[in-house]
mmCIF file of C-alpha atoms and ligand atoms in Angstrom:
data_model
loop_
_atom_site.group_PDB
_atom_site.id
_atom_site.type_symbol
_atom_site.label_atom_id
_atom_site.label_comp_id
_atom_site.label_asym_id
_atom_site.label_seq_id
_atom_site.Cartn_x
_atom_site.Cartn_y
_atom_site.Cartn_z
ATOM 1 C CA UNK A 96 -0.538 -20.393 -4.981
ATOM 2 C CA UNK A 97 -0.054 -19.113 -1.476
ATOM 3 C CA UNK A 98 -3.140 -18.100 0.418
ATOM 4 C CA UNK A 99 -3.654 -15.659 3.226
ATOM 5 C CA UNK A 100 -4.236 -18.591 5.544
ATOM 6 C CA UNK A 101 -1.393 -21.075 5.686
ATOM 7 C CA UNK A 102 -2.235 -24.585 4.555
ATOM 8 C CA UNK A 103 -3.158 -26.983 7.325
ATOM 9 C CA UNK A 104 0.214 -28.353 8.279
ATOM 10 C CA UNK A 105 -0.561 -29.138 11.883
ATOM 11 C CA UNK A 106 0.404 -32.777 11.448
ATOM 12 C CA UNK A 107 3.944 -32.193 10.286
ATOM 13 C CA UNK A 108 4.618 -29.148 12.401
ATOM 14 C CA UNK A 109 5.991 -29.337 15.911
ATOM 15 C CA UNK A 110 3.502 -28.370 18.588
ATOM 16 C CA UNK A 111 3.456 -24.732 19.646
ATOM 17 C CA UNK A 112 5.480 -24.397 22.838
ATOM 18 C CA UNK A 113 3.379 -23.612 25.895
ATOM 19 C CA UNK A 114 2.636 -19.931 26.345
ATOM 20 C CA UNK A 115 3.167 -18.998 22.699
ATOM 21 C CA UNK A 116 0.534 -18.266 20.098
ATOM 22 C CA UNK A 117 -0.011 -20.949 17.454
ATOM 23 C CA UNK A 118 0.100 -19.861 13.819
ATOM 24 C CA UNK A 119 -3.624 -20.544 13.551
ATOM 25 C CA UNK A 120 -4.241 -18.162 16.453
ATOM 26 C CA UNK A 121 -1.943 -15.521 14.963
ATOM 27 C CA UNK A 122 -3.768 -15.794 11.646
ATOM 28 C CA UNK A 123 -7.093 -15.416 13.414
ATOM 29 C CA UNK A 124 -5.896 -12.294 15.228
ATOM 30 C CA UNK A 125 -4.550 -10.746 12.030
ATOM 31 C CA UNK A 126 -7.794 -11.506 10.238
ATOM 32 C CA UNK A 127 -9.825 -9.892 13.028
ATOM 33 C CA UNK A 128 -7.611 -6.833 12.827
ATOM 34 C CA UNK A 129 -8.059 -6.586 9.060
ATOM 35 C CA UNK A 130 -11.807 -7.033 9.365
ATOM 36 C CA UNK A 131 -12.163 -4.309 11.985
ATOM 37 C CA UNK A 132 -9.882 -1.986 10.069
ATOM 38 C CA UNK A 133 -11.783 -2.609 6.844
ATOM 39 C CA UNK A 134 -15.139 -1.735 8.494
ATOM 40 C CA UNK A 135 -13.665 1.436 9.964
ATOM 41 C CA UNK A 136 -12.012 2.316 6.641
ATOM 42 C CA UNK A 137 -15.198 1.928 4.603
ATOM 43 C CA UNK A 138 -17.231 4.155 6.896
ATOM 44 C CA UNK A 139 -14.508 6.776 6.842
ATOM 45 C CA UNK A 140 -14.051 6.562 3.087
ATOM 46 C CA UNK A 141 -17.739 7.209 2.527
ATOM 47 C CA UNK A 142 -17.846 10.054 5.025
ATOM 48 C CA UNK A 143 -14.737 11.942 4.012
ATOM 49 C CA UNK A 144 -13.617 10.934 0.505
ATOM 50 C CA UNK A 145 -16.827 10.361 -1.384
ATOM 51 C CA UNK A 146 -15.869 12.416 -4.430
ATOM 52 C CA UNK A 147 -16.861 11.793 -8.023
ATOM 53 C CA UNK A 148 -14.452 11.902 -10.971
ATOM 54 C CA UNK A 149 -16.922 13.797 -13.171
ATOM 55 C CA UNK A 150 -18.862 16.056 -10.832
ATOM 56 C CA UNK A 151 -16.209 17.012 -8.301
ATOM 57 C CA UNK A 152 -14.108 19.029 -10.757
ATOM 58 C CA UNK A 153 -14.791 21.962 -13.049
ATOM 59 C CA UNK A 154 -13.437 20.157 -16.110
ATOM 60 C CA UNK A 155 -14.307 22.866 -18.625
ATOM 61 C CA UNK A 156 -12.017 25.242 -16.733
ATOM 62 C CA UNK A 157 -8.946 23.061 -17.163
ATOM 63 C CA UNK A 158 -5.885 24.823 -18.563
ATOM 64 C CA UNK A 159 -5.729 24.198 -22.342
ATOM 65 C CA UNK A 160 -2.085 25.304 -22.626
ATOM 66 C CA UNK A 161 -0.294 22.923 -20.320
ATOM 67 C CA UNK A 162 3.252 22.115 -21.479
ATOM 68 C CA UNK A 163 3.528 18.833 -23.434
ATOM 69 C CA UNK A 164 5.687 17.350 -20.644
ATOM 70 C CA UNK A 165 2.795 17.588 -18.209
ATOM 71 C CA UNK A 166 0.426 15.948 -20.672
ATOM 72 C CA UNK A 167 2.896 13.062 -20.957
ATOM 73 C CA UNK A 168 2.851 12.713 -17.167
ATOM 74 C CA UNK A 169 -0.948 12.910 -16.818
ATOM 75 C CA UNK A 170 -1.308 10.379 -19.602
ATOM 76 C CA UNK A 171 1.110 8.033 -17.791
ATOM 77 C CA UNK A 172 -0.815 8.407 -14.527
ATOM 78 C CA UNK A 173 -3.981 7.523 -16.400
ATOM 79 C CA UNK A 174 -2.277 4.532 -18.057
ATOM 80 C CA UNK A 175 -1.200 3.032 -14.730
ATOM 81 C CA UNK A 176 -4.514 3.648 -12.949
ATOM 82 C CA UNK A 177 -6.616 2.192 -15.751
ATOM 83 C CA UNK A 178 -5.282 -1.267 -14.837
ATOM 84 C CA UNK A 179 -7.513 -1.008 -11.732
ATOM 85 C CA UNK A 180 -9.632 -4.039 -12.737
ATOM 86 C CA UNK A 181 -6.484 -6.173 -13.083
ATOM 87 C CA UNK A 182 -5.008 -4.970 -9.801
ATOM 88 C CA UNK A 183 -8.272 -5.570 -8.007
ATOM 89 C CA UNK A 184 -9.190 -8.970 -9.424
ATOM 90 C CA UNK A 185 -5.712 -10.391 -8.878
ATOM 91 C CA UNK A 186 -5.490 -9.152 -5.316
ATOM 92 C CA UNK A 187 -9.013 -10.257 -4.410
ATOM 93 C CA UNK A 188 -8.283 -13.726 -5.686
ATOM 94 C CA UNK A 189 -5.086 -13.883 -3.645
ATOM 95 C CA UNK A 190 -6.799 -12.988 -0.361
ATOM 96 C CA UNK A 191 -10.269 -14.374 -1.014
ATOM 97 C CA UNK A 192 -10.356 -16.399 2.197
ATOM 98 C CA UNK A 193 -9.931 -13.273 4.289
ATOM 99 C CA UNK A 194 -13.150 -11.288 4.708
ATOM 100 C CA UNK A 195 -11.319 -8.164 5.875
ATOM 101 C CA UNK A 196 -8.822 -8.190 3.071
ATOM 102 C CA UNK A 197 -10.931 -9.338 0.130
ATOM 103 C CA UNK A 198 -13.810 -6.974 0.858
ATOM 104 C CA UNK A 199 -11.322 -4.195 1.401
ATOM 105 C CA UNK A 200 -9.818 -4.892 -2.026
ATOM 106 C CA UNK A 201 -13.223 -4.292 -3.600
ATOM 107 C CA UNK A 202 -13.553 -0.951 -1.834
ATOM 108 C CA UNK A 203 -9.966 -0.122 -2.761
ATOM 109 C CA UNK A 204 -10.697 -1.099 -6.381
ATOM 110 C CA UNK A 205 -13.684 1.242 -6.462
ATOM 111 C CA UNK A 206 -11.389 4.065 -5.375
ATOM 112 C CA UNK A 207 -8.693 3.181 -7.906
ATOM 113 C CA UNK A 208 -11.371 3.102 -10.606
ATOM 114 C CA UNK A 209 -12.206 6.728 -9.771
ATOM 115 C CA UNK A 210 -8.542 7.629 -10.151
ATOM 116 C CA UNK A 211 -8.476 6.112 -13.631
ATOM 117 C CA UNK A 212 -11.582 8.032 -14.673
ATOM 118 C CA UNK A 213 -10.376 11.319 -13.184
ATOM 119 C CA UNK A 214 -7.010 11.061 -14.955
ATOM 120 C CA UNK A 215 -8.726 10.140 -18.203
ATOM 121 C CA UNK A 216 -10.907 13.238 -17.858
ATOM 122 C CA UNK A 217 -7.758 15.285 -17.289
ATOM 123 C CA UNK A 218 -6.224 13.926 -20.512
ATOM 124 C CA UNK A 219 -9.411 14.715 -22.434
ATOM 125 C CA UNK A 220 -10.035 18.189 -21.004
ATOM 126 C CA UNK A 221 -6.408 19.197 -21.489
ATOM 127 C CA UNK A 222 -7.562 19.591 -25.066
ATOM 128 C CA UNK A 223 -4.329 18.043 -26.311
ATOM 129 C CA UNK A 224 -5.500 14.481 -26.998
ATOM 130 C CA UNK A 225 -8.487 13.637 -29.167
ATOM 131 C CA UNK A 226 -11.171 11.212 -27.989
ATOM 132 C CA UNK A 227 -10.068 8.883 -30.809
ATOM 133 C CA UNK A 228 -6.500 8.983 -29.611
ATOM 134 C CA UNK A 229 -7.621 8.177 -26.051
ATOM 135 C CA UNK A 230 -9.775 5.277 -27.261
ATOM 136 C CA UNK A 231 -6.885 3.779 -29.212
ATOM 137 C CA UNK A 232 -4.485 4.289 -26.343
ATOM 138 C CA UNK A 233 -6.877 2.532 -23.983
ATOM 139 C CA UNK A 234 -7.260 -0.352 -26.404
ATOM 140 C CA UNK A 235 -3.541 -0.718 -26.516
ATOM 141 C CA UNK A 236 -3.261 -0.669 -22.725
ATOM 142 C CA UNK A 237 -6.103 -3.121 -22.286
ATOM 143 C CA UNK A 238 -4.475 -5.613 -24.646
ATOM 144 C CA UNK A 239 -2.019 -6.313 -21.814
ATOM 145 C CA UNK A 240 -2.799 -7.765 -18.415
ATOM 146 C CA UNK A 241 -1.234 -6.683 -15.151
ATOM 147 C CA UNK A 242 -0.019 -9.634 -13.085
ATOM 148 C CA UNK A 243 0.871 -9.794 -9.415
ATOM 149 C CA UNK A 244 4.460 -8.737 -8.772
ATOM 150 C CA UNK A 245 4.896 -11.525 -6.186
ATOM 151 C CA UNK A 246 3.265 -14.934 -5.822
ATOM 152 C CA UNK A 247 2.198 -14.735 -2.168
ATOM 153 C CA UNK A 248 -0.047 -12.513 -0.054
ATOM 154 C CA UNK A 249 2.541 -11.146 2.377
ATOM 155 C CA UNK A 250 4.955 -9.961 -0.339
ATOM 156 C CA UNK A 251 2.135 -8.305 -2.268
ATOM 157 C CA UNK A 252 0.906 -6.619 0.904
ATOM 158 C CA UNK A 253 4.366 -5.206 1.551
ATOM 159 C CA UNK A 254 4.754 -4.203 -2.109
ATOM 160 C CA UNK A 255 1.483 -2.276 -1.958
ATOM 161 C CA UNK A 256 2.681 -0.227 1.018
ATOM 162 C CA UNK A 257 5.638 1.097 -0.967
ATOM 163 C CA UNK A 258 3.623 1.457 -4.161
ATOM 164 C CA UNK A 259 0.835 3.490 -2.516
ATOM 165 C CA UNK A 260 3.325 5.822 -0.886
ATOM 166 C CA UNK A 261 5.211 6.282 -4.168
ATOM 167 C CA UNK A 262 1.962 7.004 -6.012
ATOM 168 C CA UNK A 263 0.887 9.520 -3.385
ATOM 169 C CA UNK A 264 4.229 11.277 -3.745
ATOM 170 C CA UNK A 265 3.885 11.431 -7.549
ATOM 171 C CA UNK A 266 0.481 13.092 -7.253
ATOM 172 C CA UNK A 267 1.506 15.521 -4.533
ATOM 173 C CA UNK A 268 4.405 16.697 -6.667
ATOM 174 C CA UNK A 269 2.084 17.049 -9.656
ATOM 175 C CA UNK A 270 -0.195 19.144 -7.465
ATOM 176 C CA UNK A 271 2.688 21.457 -6.573
ATOM 177 C CA UNK A 272 3.537 21.956 -10.240
ATOM 178 C CA UNK A 273 -0.093 22.774 -11.038
ATOM 179 C CA UNK A 274 -0.055 25.284 -8.176
ATOM 180 C CA UNK A 275 2.789 27.104 -9.904
ATOM 181 C CA UNK A 276 5.419 25.944 -7.400
ATOM 182 C CA UNK A 277 7.814 24.143 -9.738
ATOM 183 C CA UNK A 278 11.418 25.312 -9.796
ATOM 184 C CA UNK A 279 12.101 23.603 -13.145
ATOM 185 C CA UNK A 280 12.605 26.140 -15.953
ATOM 186 C CA UNK A 281 10.268 24.342 -18.366
ATOM 187 C CA UNK A 282 7.464 24.260 -15.799
ATOM 188 C CA UNK A 283 7.882 27.588 -14.087
ATOM 189 C CA UNK A 284 4.770 29.719 -14.135
ATOM 190 C CA UNK A 285 2.474 26.841 -15.065
ATOM 191 C CA UNK A 286 -0.788 26.921 -13.148
ATOM 192 C CA UNK A 287 -3.959 24.915 -13.339
ATOM 193 C CA UNK A 288 -6.262 24.947 -10.299
ATOM 194 C CA UNK A 289 -8.363 22.100 -11.740
ATOM 195 C CA UNK A 290 -5.345 19.854 -12.233
ATOM 196 C CA UNK A 291 -4.061 20.788 -8.764
ATOM 197 C CA UNK A 292 -7.361 19.781 -7.202
ATOM 198 C CA UNK A 293 -7.476 16.477 -9.114
ATOM 199 C CA UNK A 294 -3.932 15.573 -8.063
ATOM 200 C CA UNK A 295 -4.589 16.526 -4.454
ATOM 201 C CA UNK A 296 -7.886 14.648 -4.233
ATOM 202 C CA UNK A 297 -6.342 11.456 -5.564
ATOM 203 C CA UNK A 298 -3.258 11.852 -3.377
ATOM 204 C CA UNK A 299 -5.502 11.887 -0.285
ATOM 205 C CA UNK A 300 -6.961 8.531 -1.370
ATOM 206 C CA UNK A 301 -3.465 7.130 -1.900
ATOM 207 C CA UNK A 302 -2.509 8.220 1.605
ATOM 208 C CA UNK A 303 -5.526 6.339 2.976
ATOM 209 C CA UNK A 304 -4.516 3.249 0.987
ATOM 210 C CA UNK A 305 -0.972 3.518 2.258
ATOM 211 C CA UNK A 306 -2.259 3.612 5.817
ATOM 212 C CA UNK A 307 -4.495 0.599 5.434
ATOM 213 C CA UNK A 308 -1.745 -1.568 3.985
ATOM 214 C CA UNK A 309 0.778 -0.214 6.481
ATOM 215 C CA UNK A 310 -1.467 -1.239 9.391
ATOM 216 C CA UNK A 311 -1.671 -4.698 7.806
ATOM 217 C CA UNK A 312 2.086 -5.016 7.501
ATOM 218 C CA UNK A 313 2.489 -3.905 11.125
ATOM 219 C CA UNK A 314 0.204 -6.709 12.274
ATOM 220 C CA UNK A 315 2.286 -9.179 10.289
ATOM 221 C CA UNK A 316 5.472 -7.644 11.693
ATOM 222 C CA UNK A 317 4.073 -8.013 15.175
ATOM 223 C CA UNK A 318 2.983 -11.637 14.919
ATOM 224 C CA UNK A 319 5.390 -12.898 12.219
ATOM 225 C CA UNK A 320 8.441 -10.633 12.446
ATOM 226 C CA UNK A 321 10.960 -12.787 10.661
ATOM 227 C CA UNK A 322 8.775 -13.682 7.719
ATOM 228 C CA UNK A 323 7.653 -10.081 7.303
ATOM 229 C CA UNK A 324 11.125 -8.549 7.529
ATOM 230 C CA UNK A 325 12.278 -10.973 4.856
ATOM 231 C CA UNK A 326 9.368 -9.939 2.649
ATOM 232 C CA UNK A 327 10.231 -6.248 3.141
ATOM 233 C CA UNK A 328 13.838 -6.929 2.234
ATOM 234 C CA UNK A 329 12.795 -8.843 -0.906
ATOM 235 C CA UNK A 330 10.314 -6.195 -2.025
ATOM 236 C CA UNK A 331 12.646 -3.213 -1.772
ATOM 237 C CA UNK A 332 15.338 -5.232 -3.542
ATOM 238 C CA UNK A 333 13.284 -5.242 -6.727
ATOM 239 C CA UNK A 334 10.782 -2.417 -6.423
ATOM 240 C CA UNK A 335 9.351 -0.819 -9.547
ATOM 241 C CA UNK A 336 6.116 1.043 -10.169
ATOM 242 C CA UNK A 337 3.114 -1.019 -11.255
ATOM 243 C CA UNK A 338 2.538 -1.525 -14.987
ATOM 244 C CA UNK A 339 6.054 -0.318 -15.832
ATOM 245 C CA UNK A 340 6.372 -3.166 -18.312
ATOM 246 C CA UNK A 341 2.901 -2.653 -19.805
ATOM 247 C CA UNK A 342 2.647 1.063 -20.534
ATOM 248 C CA UNK A 343 3.969 2.016 -24.003
ATOM 249 C CA UNK A 344 7.030 4.295 -23.933
ATOM 250 C CA UNK A 345 7.458 3.854 -20.201
ATOM 251 C CA UNK A 346 11.055 5.077 -20.388
ATOM 252 C CA UNK A 347 9.936 8.357 -21.898
ATOM 253 C CA UNK A 348 7.223 8.749 -19.267
ATOM 254 C CA UNK A 349 9.617 7.944 -16.440
ATOM 255 C CA UNK A 350 12.208 10.348 -17.753
ATOM 256 C CA UNK A 351 9.617 13.118 -18.086
ATOM 257 C CA UNK A 352 8.419 12.478 -14.528
ATOM 258 C CA UNK A 353 12.013 12.619 -13.330
ATOM 259 C CA UNK A 354 12.832 15.841 -15.202
ATOM 260 C CA UNK A 355 9.685 17.472 -13.864
ATOM 261 C CA UNK A 356 11.011 16.834 -10.346
ATOM 262 C CA UNK A 357 8.040 14.585 -9.590
ATOM 263 C CA UNK A 358 9.704 11.274 -8.832
ATOM 264 C CA UNK A 359 13.023 9.484 -9.184
ATOM 265 C CA UNK A 360 15.378 7.085 -7.387
ATOM 266 C CA UNK A 361 16.283 9.656 -4.734
ATOM 267 C CA UNK A 362 12.643 10.365 -3.991
ATOM 268 C CA UNK A 363 12.105 6.645 -3.595
ATOM 269 C CA UNK A 364 14.975 6.377 -1.109
ATOM 270 C CA UNK A 365 14.105 9.425 0.925
ATOM 271 C CA UNK A 366 10.358 9.930 0.683
ATOM 272 C CA UNK A 367 9.126 6.391 0.117
ATOM 273 C CA UNK A 368 11.517 3.843 1.609
ATOM 274 C CA UNK A 369 12.698 5.869 4.591
ATOM 275 C CA UNK A 370 9.177 7.017 5.435
ATOM 276 C CA UNK A 371 7.744 3.516 5.221
ATOM 277 C CA UNK A 372 10.690 2.130 7.197
ATOM 278 C CA UNK A 373 10.141 4.652 9.954
ATOM 279 C CA UNK A 374 6.474 3.695 10.050
ATOM 280 C CA UNK A 375 7.461 0.045 10.405
ATOM 281 C CA UNK A 376 10.088 0.548 13.094
ATOM 282 C CA UNK A 377 12.999 -0.170 10.758
ATOM 283 C CA UNK A 378 15.960 2.149 11.059
ATOM 284 C CA UNK A 379 17.456 1.722 7.591
ATOM 285 C CA UNK A 380 17.931 -0.701 4.760
ATOM 286 C CA UNK A 381 21.360 -1.524 6.124
ATOM 287 C CA UNK A 382 19.959 -2.329 9.586
ATOM 288 C CA UNK A 383 17.358 -4.556 7.949
ATOM 289 C CA UNK A 384 19.893 -6.459 5.846
ATOM 290 C CA UNK A 385 22.231 -6.916 8.800
ATOM 291 C CA UNK A 386 19.491 -8.062 11.122
ATOM 292 C CA UNK A 387 18.346 -10.699 8.656
ATOM 293 C CA UNK A 388 21.909 -11.868 8.099
ATOM 294 C CA UNK A 389 22.518 -12.242 11.850
ATOM 295 C CA UNK A 390 19.281 -14.139 12.272
ATOM 296 C CA UNK A 391 20.486 -16.682 9.774
ATOM 297 C CA UNK A 392 23.825 -17.127 11.474
ATOM 298 C CA UNK A 393 22.230 -18.314 14.685
ATOM 299 C CA UNK A 394 20.875 -21.863 14.468
ATOM 300 C CA UNK A 395 17.167 -22.219 15.063
ATOM 301 C CA UNK A 396 16.477 -24.837 17.694
ATOM 302 C CA UNK A 397 14.365 -27.825 16.806
ATOM 303 C CA UNK A 398 12.525 -26.000 14.079
ATOM 304 C CA UNK A 399 10.049 -24.973 16.782
ATOM 305 C CA UNK A 400 8.075 -21.782 16.998
ATOM 306 C CA UNK A 401 11.037 -20.094 18.702
ATOM 307 C CA UNK A 402 12.817 -17.242 17.054
ATOM 308 C CA UNK A 403 16.364 -16.344 17.725
ATOM 309 C CA UNK A 404 17.034 -13.150 19.580
ATOM 310 C CA UNK A 405 18.692 -11.462 16.584
ATOM 311 C CA UNK A 406 15.360 -10.844 14.901
ATOM 312 C CA UNK A 407 14.162 -8.661 17.783
ATOM 313 C CA UNK A 408 17.124 -6.354 17.401
ATOM 314 C CA UNK A 409 16.508 -5.848 13.689
ATOM 315 C CA UNK A 410 13.739 -3.327 14.242
ATOM 316 C CA UNK A 411 11.839 -1.433 16.936
ATOM 317 C CA UNK A 412 9.449 -4.129 18.037
ATOM 318 C CA UNK A 413 8.079 -1.970 20.852
ATOM 319 C CA UNK A 414 7.100 0.759 18.406
ATOM 320 C CA UNK A 415 5.314 -1.767 16.208
ATOM 321 C CA UNK A 416 3.491 -3.156 19.232
ATOM 322 C CA UNK A 417 2.399 0.362 20.161
ATOM 323 C CA UNK A 418 1.068 0.891 16.649
ATOM 324 C CA UNK A 419 -0.820 -2.405 16.638
ATOM 325 C CA UNK A 420 -2.306 -1.555 20.046
ATOM 326 C CA UNK A 421 -3.416 1.866 18.770
ATOM 327 C CA UNK A 422 -4.987 0.235 15.728
ATOM 328 C CA UNK A 423 -7.017 -1.984 18.028
ATOM 329 C CA UNK A 424 -8.152 0.971 20.122
ATOM 330 C CA UNK A 425 -9.332 2.656 16.914
ATOM 331 C CA UNK A 426 -11.228 -0.489 15.885
ATOM 332 C CA UNK A 427 -12.723 -0.874 19.374
ATOM 333 C CA UNK A 428 -13.921 2.735 19.402
ATOM 334 C CA UNK A 429 -15.584 2.165 16.052
ATOM 335 C CA UNK A 430 -17.200 -1.057 17.240
ATOM 336 C CA UNK A 431 -18.546 0.685 20.338
ATOM 337 C CA UNK A 432 -20.008 3.402 18.155
ATOM 338 C CA UNK A 433 -21.953 0.804 16.166
ATOM 339 C CA UNK A 434 -22.674 -1.683 18.956
ATOM 340 C CA UNK A 435 -20.516 -4.540 17.646
ATOM 341 C CA UNK A 436 -18.794 -4.614 21.043
ATOM 342 C CA UNK A 437 -21.990 -6.039 22.563
ATOM 343 C CA UNK A 438 -21.557 -9.197 20.533
ATOM 344 C CA UNK A 439 -17.998 -9.890 19.503
ATOM 345 C CA UNK A 440 -15.460 -7.143 20.179
ATOM 346 C CA UNK A 441 -12.068 -7.195 18.482
ATOM 347 C CA UNK A 442 -9.385 -7.654 21.086
ATOM 348 C CA UNK A 443 -5.693 -7.055 21.086
ATOM 349 C CA UNK A 444 -3.722 -10.129 22.146
ATOM 350 C CA UNK A 445 -0.059 -9.709 22.967
ATOM 351 C CA UNK A 446 2.494 -11.795 21.181
ATOM 352 C CA UNK A 447 4.459 -13.382 24.043
ATOM 353 C CA UNK A 448 7.305 -14.484 21.782
ATOM 354 C CA UNK A 449 9.589 -11.555 22.416
ATOM 355 C CA UNK A 450 11.853 -12.198 25.373
ATOM 356 C CA UNK A 451 10.790 -9.389 27.685
ATOM 357 C CA UNK A 452 12.362 -8.595 31.041
ATOM 358 C CA UNK A 453 8.989 -7.996 32.714
ATOM 359 C CA UNK A 454 7.811 -11.408 31.620
ATOM 360 C CA UNK A 455 10.697 -13.150 33.387
ATOM 361 C CA UNK A 456 9.806 -11.292 36.582
ATOM 362 C CA UNK A 457 6.208 -12.514 36.347
ATOM 363 C CA UNK A 458 7.197 -16.176 36.241
HETATM 364 FE FE1 FE2 B 536 -4.688 5.225 -7.418
HETATM 365 FE FE1 FE2 B 537 -3.969 3.549 -4.334
#
């Protein structure tokens, strides 16, 4: 089982060339970034998104005549979110050695748990599923366990970026339908302000999750570009929504979601993959594939910590560096607000690996 920290391989690994960061140092910097981001995130979550699945919505006022297609979708959203304990426990175990990441996963889990309860309330208050039906459905769902889609931390981190964005998009499109904005004949004229508010509230959480994991991937991209680009390539090659193999009648759910104009392969390409790529400095899937292929064509010298130049042309490294710098400024501002800076401030350390023209001039 891969861990967030690499195993101690210092003995059989060539020494880090002078002037470059060792893997241990890179891991330390990434961990500090995660820890600072997690502290900032928690404070912000409590200040701005401290809603409650029962009290924050006027459940009695929910539309009792929603079309059956929408009930199928809401029920599917509930089914996926109710695996929150599985998602959380698996991910915590995977990153347990990282304070920033494992504690974050608990906070994240507490937010996903609210999503499950809010969607379950929506199923109940739609008036179209009995409490007995819901109890049996839950039993059926709980008889299965969600497992990690990938064995190691970096792939799961990358997967979560795409998954959170896709989930956010699903909920935003549900919100639009509930606001009466659907152009599909079978959903035209449907309105439900309660459902719209539920979908919007949860979508805001998903956006926050997306951002946290995105910041994490950027740090990995910055310090471990080749490994991270490979993980991104692998994840998009086999992306599917969580629990797709566990939820009964998934095909029917997926088809209903697609027909409602909520989510489908084109939405994934355009509104998930392309958006996440842009946020990670990657131009396109083609550019990513080609960059990785070129990297492999050039022989690595001595198995050292060097990376061939091809990897730096695969994506916009400067943009990623700018994002990682901005993340650190955000963390530093937060630490100053609390007083952490008096003891042990989080610092941004440049990765000197990229062959930069200014660096040559300095020598
Ligand atoms: Fe969620
Ligand atoms: Fe989420």
